[in-house]
Structures are given as C-alpha cells and as structure tokens.
Amino acid sequence: MKTWLTRVDHTLMWGSLLALAISPTQYGFRLAGNMNVCLVDPLIWGLGGLLGLRLLVSREWAVIKKPPVFAGLFFVFCAVSLVVSQSRMNGIKELIQYAEYFLVAPALFLHVLAMPRGRRWSLLVFAVATSAVIGFGLTQYLRLETVAAFAVGGSFGNANVLGGFLSLVLPLALSFALSADRPWWPRLWGAALFLAGLFSLLSGGALVAVLTASIALVCLWRTKTAWVALAAVTALLMFIFPLLPRQNLWTAHDSIAVFTPDGEPAMRYPEWQAAAAMIADRPLTGVGLGAYQSHVGQYAGVIPDENVKAEADSQNMYLVLASTIGIPGVLCFALLLAMGVARGVREFIEGGQLNHAAYKLGAAMALLAFAVNCVWSPLLVRGIGIPLAFILALAYFLPVGGQKNVSPSCESGKTQ
C-alpha cells in the first residue's frame, strides 16, 4: 500500500508541476457547445480524480487538505443560482469552471504543498512560468508599430487579463526579492520579475492593485531593505515611467478613466450602474450564473448609449457576481480572499521574515492585489483560475514551521 501511495503522490506532484507550467495562458481549444478549454483543464480534472481515488483507497482522511470553507460556500451559491438562470448552459459551463478553480485545483495544490519537495519545486516552476509570460509581454510591449497597447497581453487575451495575472504574481515576486534568508539569485530573480512586470503593465486597475499590495507588503515587512525598495519603485514611477515609449502611466490612466481622451463617457462605469440596478432587482438570488451578459441590456436605461460596447474584460467582478448569484454569494467570494489575506499576514507576523513566512506574506498580498483588481476586471477567466488556486493554496497552507498535520512527502521516495 505504501509503495502505491508513494507512486500516486509522485504522480500528483509532477502532474501539478506540469499544470503550473502550462496554466498561465488562454490558448486552448473549443469543445461542442462553444465551451473553451485550456490545455491545463483536463490535466487538473485528471489529477483531481487521482487525488480522490487516493483518498478512497487509503482512507487517510487527514492527508487530504480541504479547500477553504468559503470556497465551498461560494460554489454552493453558484449552483443554487442555476435554478433561476435563463442561460442555464452558460451557467453550467461557469459552474464547472468554478469547481475546478475553487475546489479541485486548491485541494490538489494543498496536497502537493504539504510535500517539502513539492513545495520547493512548485514555487520554482511557477516562477519559471511567470518569467516566460512576462518575457512574452515585454516583447509585445516593444513592438510599438505592430502591437496596440491593449493587445500587450503576453499569453493572455489582452492587457486587462495580463494585468490580472501580474496582480497575482508581482507581490509574490517582491516578497522573494526582500527575503533575507534566501540566496542572492532568487532575490535578484524576484526583483527582476517585479520590475519587468511593472514595465509591461498597461492596465490601470492592475497597476493600482499591484502598487496597493506592494505598499502594504513594505509596511508589514518594516526593514531598511523594504523601504529602499519602495523608494526605488517610487523613483521609477516618477522619473522613468514618463520616458517609456508607451507612456505607461497615461495608458494605465486612460484604461480606467471616467472619460475617454476624446471627452466621451467611458462605457465601463455606466455598465457598472446597469449591473447595480440588476442587483437591486434580485439582491438575494441574482439572475442566475452565466446570465449576466443576456440580462444587463435590460437595464440599459441607465446607460447613456447602449449600442456602444465597453472595453473587453472591463466589468466589475463583484457586481457581475452579485448580479448573477446574489449578494450572499459575492460575500463568500470576498471573504475567501479576505481570509487568505488575513491568514498570510498573521502567519508572517508570527513567523518573522524567515522560513516560509516570506511567501505566505507574498501570497496574502497577491490576494489583496487580485481583490483590488477585480474592481476593474472580471478575473475569474481561463488562464487566471489555476494560478489563483495556487496562490490560495499558498495563503491557506500550514502555519509557518509546518509541524501540524504533516502530509505525505515525496522526499526519498517515502510516504510519511
């Protein structure tokens, strides 16, 4: 039995590493019924099934780390909303997606992070995948004549979705750059990723989110190195960013401005108003998961020009969720993020700046940045969901020191 469990745990670990490597992209294929699937989706479901089989065979209930309770409650409210949905097929597709992002993938990553070897390798693979995405985004950024600003999306569809990914990874990169107990090369790598990500960031909401989380991280870190880093970033924003070829600050400003450069009202905020009117109509149940786009037009009386579409991926995530699954459902989503932030901050304060406390604070600030960015973009989309699940697993993982509820390890090929 132990040999079989060891092999299963090895498979889960290496499979999760592959999932982390291929997850940050929106490239994929389309199934029947216009359901878009990324390459990572079938892999996650297969690994989730293997994890479930491991539980049934071994009966080691304590080994499987359960996803956070608010993730389960959020999924329940999504499922219940299907009863009133008039776009049930769209709702079912979103429900399957949310089950993957908030139940299956977090359970898988929580299990793998409990393995010392899995923890080290998963952070390394995630850093390499992030480097590839940021490098791709920078090459697009530099192609001024052929790639528009909104199309600087790296391996994602546009700048807003790339910004959602960067809001998840840049605070984590900054925490690695500030970690005094690590060798010089991971710290240099973290600093390079943070700066490169900032240079390729053209989404205003994401820039606000990353800066908010970075300032919070520095204030919690409270070391001379952290304050020097904050001063350096401030100097970059003040003196270097205005000289960049795409005028990053103005481009980010225009992407979330109330009015367009031509003086016309931006469509982002009137659509928010329509979504708010939809919430007021059905505050408890919403109009049903997957029914946002088909219903928001019915409240177009509050939109100045209903024939003008807003920029892609520019809705407010909280308004979208509240209008489709109800206020209780969106509160569960917000509490899921908030509890992850609180847990990471608490364990950083208790554990200091050594061991795993650094990445715990980085994961907490990544969730904070994601929560802020959701004000300007609906970020529960393909390519973002699995990285979000990994960050959630980092934030909700064992307390610093890792002495409680030790999971199986792939160290030395033995199951502990």
C-alpha positions as CSV (number, residue, x, y, z in Angstrom):
1,M,0.0,0.0,0.0
2,K,2.8,2.4,0.9
3,T,4.5,1.8,-2.4
4,W,1.3,2.5,-4.3
5,L,0.6,5.7,-2.3
6,T,4.2,6.9,-2.9
7,R,3.8,6.4,-6.7
8,V,0.4,8.3,-6.6
9,D,2.0,11.2,-4.6
10,H,4.8,11.3,-7.1
11,T,2.3,11.5,-10.0
12,L,0.3,14.2,-8.2
13,M,3.4,16.2,-7.6
14,W,4.8,16.1,-11.1
15,G,1.4,16.5,-12.6
16,S,0.7,19.6,-10.6
17,L,4.1,21.0,-11.7
18,L,3.1,20.5,-15.3
19,A,-0.2,22.2,-14.6
20,L,1.6,25.2,-13.1
21,A,3.9,25.4,-16.1
22,I,1.1,25.4,-18.7
23,S,-1.6,27.2,-16.8
24,P,-0.9,30.9,-17.3
25,T,-2.3,31.2,-20.8
26,Q,-5.7,31.5,-22.5
27,Y,-4.7,29.4,-25.5
28,G,-6.7,26.2,-25.8
29,F,-9.4,24.5,-27.9
30,R,-13.1,24.6,-28.2
31,L,-15.5,21.7,-27.4
32,A,-19.0,21.2,-28.6
33,G,-21.4,23.8,-27.3
34,N,-18.9,26.7,-27.6
35,M,-17.1,25.6,-24.4
36,N,-13.5,26.9,-24.4
37,V,-11.0,24.6,-22.7
38,C,-7.4,25.4,-21.8
39,L,-4.7,22.7,-22.0
40,V,-4.5,22.6,-18.2
41,D,-8.2,21.9,-17.6
42,P,-8.3,18.2,-18.5
43,L,-5.0,17.7,-16.6
44,I,-6.4,19.3,-13.4
45,W,-9.5,17.2,-13.6
46,G,-7.5,14.0,-14.1
47,L,-5.2,14.8,-11.2
48,G,-8.2,15.6,-9.1
49,G,-9.7,12.3,-9.8
50,L,-6.5,10.6,-8.9
51,L,-6.4,12.5,-5.6
52,G,-10.0,11.4,-4.9
53,L,-9.0,7.8,-5.7
54,R,-6.1,8.0,-3.3
55,L,-8.4,9.1,-0.5
56,L,-10.9,6.3,-1.2
57,V,-8.2,3.6,-1.2
58,S,-6.1,4.8,1.7
59,R,-8.8,6.2,4.0
60,E,-6.2,8.7,5.2
61,W,-8.7,11.5,5.7
62,A,-6.3,13.8,7.4
63,V,-3.9,13.6,4.5
64,I,-6.2,15.4,2.1
65,K,-6.2,19.2,2.9
66,K,-9.7,20.5,2.3
67,P,-10.2,23.8,0.3
68,P,-11.3,26.8,2.4
69,V,-14.9,26.7,3.6
70,F,-15.8,30.0,1.8
71,A,-14.7,28.4,-1.4
72,G,-17.3,25.6,-0.9
73,L,-20.0,28.1,0.1
74,F,-19.2,30.3,-2.9
75,F,-19.7,27.2,-5.1
76,V,-22.9,26.3,-3.4
77,F,-24.4,29.8,-4.1
78,C,-23.3,29.5,-7.7
79,A,-25.0,26.1,-8.1
80,V,-28.2,27.4,-6.4
81,S,-28.4,30.4,-8.8
82,L,-28.8,28.0,-11.7
83,V,-32.4,27.4,-10.6
84,V,-33.4,30.9,-11.7
85,S,-31.0,31.2,-14.6
86,Q,-32.4,31.7,-18.1
87,S,-28.9,30.9,-19.5
88,R,-28.5,27.5,-17.9
89,M,-26.0,26.1,-20.3
90,N,-23.7,29.1,-19.9
91,G,-24.2,28.7,-16.1
92,I,-23.3,25.1,-16.1
93,K,-20.1,25.8,-18.0
94,E,-19.2,28.5,-15.5
95,L,-20.1,26.2,-12.6
96,I,-17.7,23.5,-13.9
97,Q,-15.0,26.2,-14.3
98,Y,-15.5,27.4,-10.7
99,A,-15.5,23.8,-9.4
100,E,-12.0,23.5,-11.0
101,Y,-10.7,26.8,-9.7
102,F,-12.1,26.7,-6.1
103,L,-12.4,23.0,-5.2
104,V,-10.4,20.6,-7.3
105,A,-7.2,22.7,-8.0
106,P,-6.9,24.1,-4.5
107,A,-7.2,20.6,-3.0
108,L,-4.5,19.3,-5.4
109,F,-2.1,22.2,-4.6
110,L,-2.7,22.0,-0.9
111,H,-1.8,18.3,-1.0
112,V,1.4,18.9,-3.1
113,L,2.5,21.9,-0.9
114,A,2.5,19.6,2.1
115,M,5.3,17.7,0.5
116,P,8.7,19.5,1.1
117,R,9.9,18.6,-2.3
118,G,6.6,19.5,-3.9
119,R,6.7,22.9,-2.2
120,R,10.2,23.8,-3.4
121,W,9.6,22.6,-7.0
122,S,6.1,24.2,-7.3
123,L,7.5,27.6,-6.4
124,L,10.4,27.2,-8.8
125,V,8.1,26.0,-11.7
126,F,5.6,28.8,-11.0
127,A,8.5,31.4,-11.1
128,V,9.8,30.0,-14.4
129,A,6.3,30.1,-16.0
130,T,5.8,33.6,-14.7
131,S,9.1,34.6,-16.2
132,A,8.1,33.3,-19.6
133,V,4.8,35.2,-19.5
134,I,6.4,38.4,-18.5
135,G,9.1,38.0,-21.2
136,F,6.5,37.4,-23.8
137,G,4.6,40.5,-22.7
138,L,7.8,42.6,-22.8
139,T,8.4,41.5,-26.4
140,Q,4.9,42.6,-27.3
141,Y,5.4,45.9,-25.4
142,L,8.5,46.7,-27.5
143,R,6.7,46.1,-30.9
144,L,5.3,49.6,-30.9
145,E,4.3,49.6,-34.6
146,T,2.6,46.2,-34.8
147,V,1.0,45.6,-31.3
148,A,-1.5,48.0,-29.8
149,A,-1.3,48.8,-26.1
150,F,-4.5,46.9,-25.3
151,A,-3.1,43.9,-27.2
152,V,0.0,43.7,-24.9
153,G,-1.4,40.6,-23.1
154,G,1.5,38.2,-23.1
155,S,0.0,34.7,-23.2
156,F,-3.4,36.2,-22.4
157,G,-6.1,37.8,-24.5
158,N,-5.4,41.5,-23.7
159,A,-3.7,43.9,-21.3
160,N,-6.5,43.6,-18.7
161,V,-6.2,39.8,-18.3
162,L,-2.4,40.0,-18.3
163,G,-2.8,42.6,-15.5
164,G,-4.9,40.2,-13.6
165,F,-2.1,37.6,-13.8
166,L,0.5,40.2,-12.8
167,S,-1.5,41.3,-9.8
168,L,-1.3,37.7,-8.6
169,V,2.5,37.2,-9.2
170,L,4.2,40.5,-8.7
171,P,3.6,40.8,-4.9
172,L,4.9,37.3,-4.5
173,A,8.0,38.2,-6.6
174,L,8.6,41.3,-4.4
175,S,8.4,39.1,-1.2
176,F,11.1,36.8,-2.7
177,A,13.2,39.9,-3.5
178,L,13.1,41.0,0.1
179,S,13.7,37.6,1.7
180,A,16.9,37.9,3.7
181,D,17.2,34.2,4.3
182,R,17.4,33.2,0.6
183,P,20.5,33.1,-1.6
184,W,21.2,36.1,-3.7
185,W,20.0,34.7,-7.0
186,P,16.3,34.1,-6.0
187,R,16.2,37.6,-4.6
188,L,17.7,39.0,-7.8
189,W,15.2,36.9,-9.8
190,G,12.3,38.2,-7.8
191,A,13.4,41.8,-8.2
192,A,13.9,41.4,-11.9
193,L,10.4,39.8,-12.3
194,F,8.8,42.6,-10.3
195,L,10.4,45.4,-12.4
196,A,9.8,43.6,-15.7
197,G,6.2,43.1,-14.8
198,L,5.7,46.7,-13.9
199,F,7.2,47.8,-17.2
200,S,4.8,45.6,-19.2
201,L,1.8,46.5,-17.2
202,L,-0.6,48.7,-19.2
203,S,-3.9,48.0,-17.3
204,G,-4.8,50.8,-14.9
205,G,-6.7,48.6,-12.5
206,A,-3.9,46.2,-12.2
207,L,-1.3,48.9,-11.7
208,V,-3.4,50.4,-8.8
209,A,-3.7,46.9,-7.4
210,V,0.0,46.0,-7.6
211,L,1.1,49.3,-6.1
212,T,-1.5,49.0,-3.2
213,A,-0.3,45.5,-2.4
214,S,3.3,46.4,-2.7
215,I,3.0,49.4,-0.3
216,A,1.1,47.1,2.2
217,L,3.8,44.5,1.9
218,V,6.6,47.0,2.6
219,C,4.7,48.5,5.6
220,L,4.4,45.0,7.0
221,W,8.0,44.0,6.3
222,R,9.4,47.1,8.0
223,T,13.1,46.6,7.2
224,K,15.6,49.0,5.7
225,T,15.7,46.9,2.5
226,A,12.0,47.1,2.1
227,W,11.9,50.9,2.5
228,V,14.7,51.2,0.0
229,A,12.8,49.1,-2.5
230,L,9.7,51.2,-2.1
231,A,11.8,54.4,-2.6
232,A,13.3,52.8,-5.8
233,V,9.9,51.9,-7.2
234,T,8.6,55.4,-6.4
235,A,11.6,56.9,-8.3
236,L,10.8,54.6,-11.2
237,L,7.2,55.8,-11.4
238,M,8.2,59.5,-11.1
239,F,11.2,59.7,-13.4
240,I,11.5,56.6,-15.6
241,F,7.9,55.7,-16.4
242,P,7.2,59.1,-18.1
243,L,10.0,58.3,-20.5
244,L,8.8,54.9,-21.6
245,P,7.8,54.5,-25.2
246,R,4.1,53.6,-24.5
247,Q,3.7,56.3,-21.8
248,N,2.7,53.6,-19.3
249,L,1.2,55.9,-16.6
250,W,-1.1,57.7,-19.1
251,T,-2.0,54.5,-20.8
252,A,-3.0,53.0,-17.5
253,H,-4.8,56.2,-16.5
254,D,-6.8,56.1,-19.8
255,S,-7.8,52.5,-19.3
256,I,-9.7,53.2,-16.1
257,A,-10.6,56.9,-16.7
258,V,-14.3,58.0,-16.4
259,F,-14.0,59.8,-19.7
260,T,-12.1,58.8,-22.9
261,P,-9.3,61.0,-24.3
262,D,-12.0,62.4,-26.7
263,G,-14.1,63.6,-23.8
264,E,-16.8,60.9,-24.2
265,P,-18.1,58.9,-21.2
266,A,-16.2,55.6,-20.9
267,M,-18.6,52.7,-21.1
268,R,-17.1,50.9,-18.2
269,Y,-18.9,52.8,-15.5
270,P,-22.4,53.1,-17.0
271,E,-22.3,49.3,-17.3
272,W,-21.5,49.1,-13.6
273,Q,-24.5,51.2,-13.0
274,A,-26.7,48.9,-15.0
275,A,-25.2,45.9,-13.1
276,A,-26.0,47.7,-9.8
277,A,-29.6,48.2,-11.0
278,M,-29.8,44.5,-11.8
279,I,-28.6,43.6,-8.2
280,A,-31.3,45.9,-6.7
281,D,-33.9,43.9,-8.7
282,R,-32.7,40.5,-7.3
283,P,-30.4,41.0,-4.4
284,L,-30.5,37.5,-2.9
285,T,-30.6,35.1,-5.8
286,G,-29.3,37.2,-8.7
287,V,-30.4,36.5,-12.3
288,G,-28.5,33.2,-12.4
289,L,-24.9,32.1,-13.1
290,G,-23.9,32.8,-16.7
291,A,-26.8,35.1,-17.3
292,Y,-25.0,38.5,-16.8
293,Q,-24.5,39.3,-20.5
294,S,-28.0,38.4,-21.6
295,H,-29.6,40.4,-18.8
296,V,-27.5,43.6,-18.4
297,G,-29.0,45.0,-21.6
298,Q,-32.5,45.0,-19.9
299,Y,-31.2,47.7,-17.5
300,A,-29.7,49.8,-20.3
301,G,-32.0,52.7,-19.4
302,V,-29.2,53.8,-17.1
303,I,-26.5,53.5,-19.8
304,P,-26.1,56.7,-22.0
305,D,-25.6,54.7,-25.2
306,E,-26.5,51.0,-25.1
307,N,-25.1,50.4,-28.6
308,V,-21.6,51.2,-27.6
309,K,-19.8,48.3,-26.0
310,A,-17.4,48.6,-23.2
311,E,-13.8,47.6,-23.4
312,A,-13.3,43.8,-23.2
313,D,-12.8,42.4,-19.6
314,S,-13.8,45.7,-18.1
315,Q,-16.7,44.7,-15.8
316,N,-16.6,44.9,-12.1
317,M,-16.1,41.3,-10.8
318,Y,-18.1,42.0,-7.6
319,L,-21.0,43.5,-9.5
320,V,-21.0,40.6,-12.0
321,L,-21.1,38.0,-9.2
322,A,-23.7,39.9,-7.1
323,S,-26.0,40.4,-10.1
324,T,-25.8,36.7,-11.1
325,I,-25.5,34.7,-7.9
326,G,-26.7,37.2,-5.4
327,I,-25.1,39.3,-2.6
328,P,-24.6,36.3,-0.2
329,G,-22.6,34.6,-3.0
330,V,-20.3,37.5,-3.7
331,L,-19.8,38.0,0.1
332,C,-18.4,34.4,0.2
333,F,-16.1,35.2,-2.7
334,A,-14.8,38.4,-1.0
335,L,-14.4,36.6,2.4
336,L,-12.4,33.8,0.7
337,L,-9.9,36.4,-0.5
338,A,-10.0,38.4,2.8
339,M,-9.4,35.4,5.0
340,G,-6.5,34.4,2.8
341,V,-5.0,37.8,3.2
342,A,-5.6,37.8,7.0
343,R,-4.1,34.3,7.4
344,G,-1.0,35.1,5.4
345,V,-0.4,38.4,7.3
346,R,-1.0,36.7,10.7
347,E,1.5,33.9,10.0
348,F,4.1,36.3,8.7
349,I,3.8,38.4,11.9
350,E,4.1,35.2,14.0
351,G,6.9,33.6,12.0
352,G,9.0,36.6,11.2
353,Q,10.8,37.0,7.8
354,L,12.4,33.6,7.7
355,N,11.4,30.1,6.5
356,H,8.0,30.1,4.7
357,A,6.7,33.3,6.2
358,A,8.0,35.3,3.3
359,Y,6.0,33.5,0.6
360,K,3.0,33.5,3.0
361,L,3.0,37.3,3.1
362,G,3.6,37.4,-0.7
363,A,0.6,35.1,-1.3
364,A,-1.5,37.3,1.1
365,M,-0.6,40.5,-0.8
366,A,-1.2,38.7,-4.1
367,L,-4.7,38.0,-3.0
368,L,-5.1,41.6,-1.9
369,A,-3.9,42.9,-5.3
370,F,-6.3,40.4,-7.0
371,A,-9.2,41.7,-4.9
372,V,-8.4,45.3,-5.8
373,N,-8.0,44.5,-9.5
374,C,-11.4,42.7,-9.5
375,V,-13.0,46.2,-9.1
376,W,-12.0,46.9,-12.7
377,S,-11.9,43.5,-14.4
378,P,-13.8,40.2,-14.1
379,L,-10.8,37.9,-13.5
380,L,-12.4,34.5,-13.0
381,V,-11.4,33.6,-16.5
382,R,-9.4,31.0,-18.3
383,G,-5.7,31.3,-17.6
384,I,-6.2,33.1,-14.3
385,G,-8.2,30.5,-12.4
386,I,-5.4,27.9,-11.8
387,P,-2.7,30.5,-10.8
388,L,-5.4,31.9,-8.4
389,A,-6.0,28.4,-7.0
390,F,-2.2,28.0,-6.4
391,I,-2.0,31.4,-4.6
392,L,-5.0,30.5,-2.5
393,A,-3.3,27.2,-1.5
394,L,-0.1,29.1,-0.6
395,A,-2.1,31.5,1.6
396,Y,-4.2,28.8,3.3
397,F,-1.3,26.3,3.7
398,L,0.0,25.0,7.0
399,P,1.2,27.6,9.7
400,V,4.8,28.7,9.5
401,G,7.0,25.9,10.7
402,G,4.8,23.2,9.1
403,Q,4.7,20.9,12.2
404,K,0.9,20.3,12.2
405,N,-0.8,17.7,10.1
406,V,2.2,16.7,8.1
407,S,1.2,15.3,4.7
408,P,2.9,12.7,2.6
409,S,6.2,13.6,1.1
410,C,8.0,12.5,-2.0
411,E,11.3,13.0,-0.2
412,S,13.5,10.0,-0.6
413,G,10.5,8.2,-2.2
414,K,8.8,7.5,1.1
415,T,5.4,8.3,2.5
416,Q,5.4,9.9,5.9
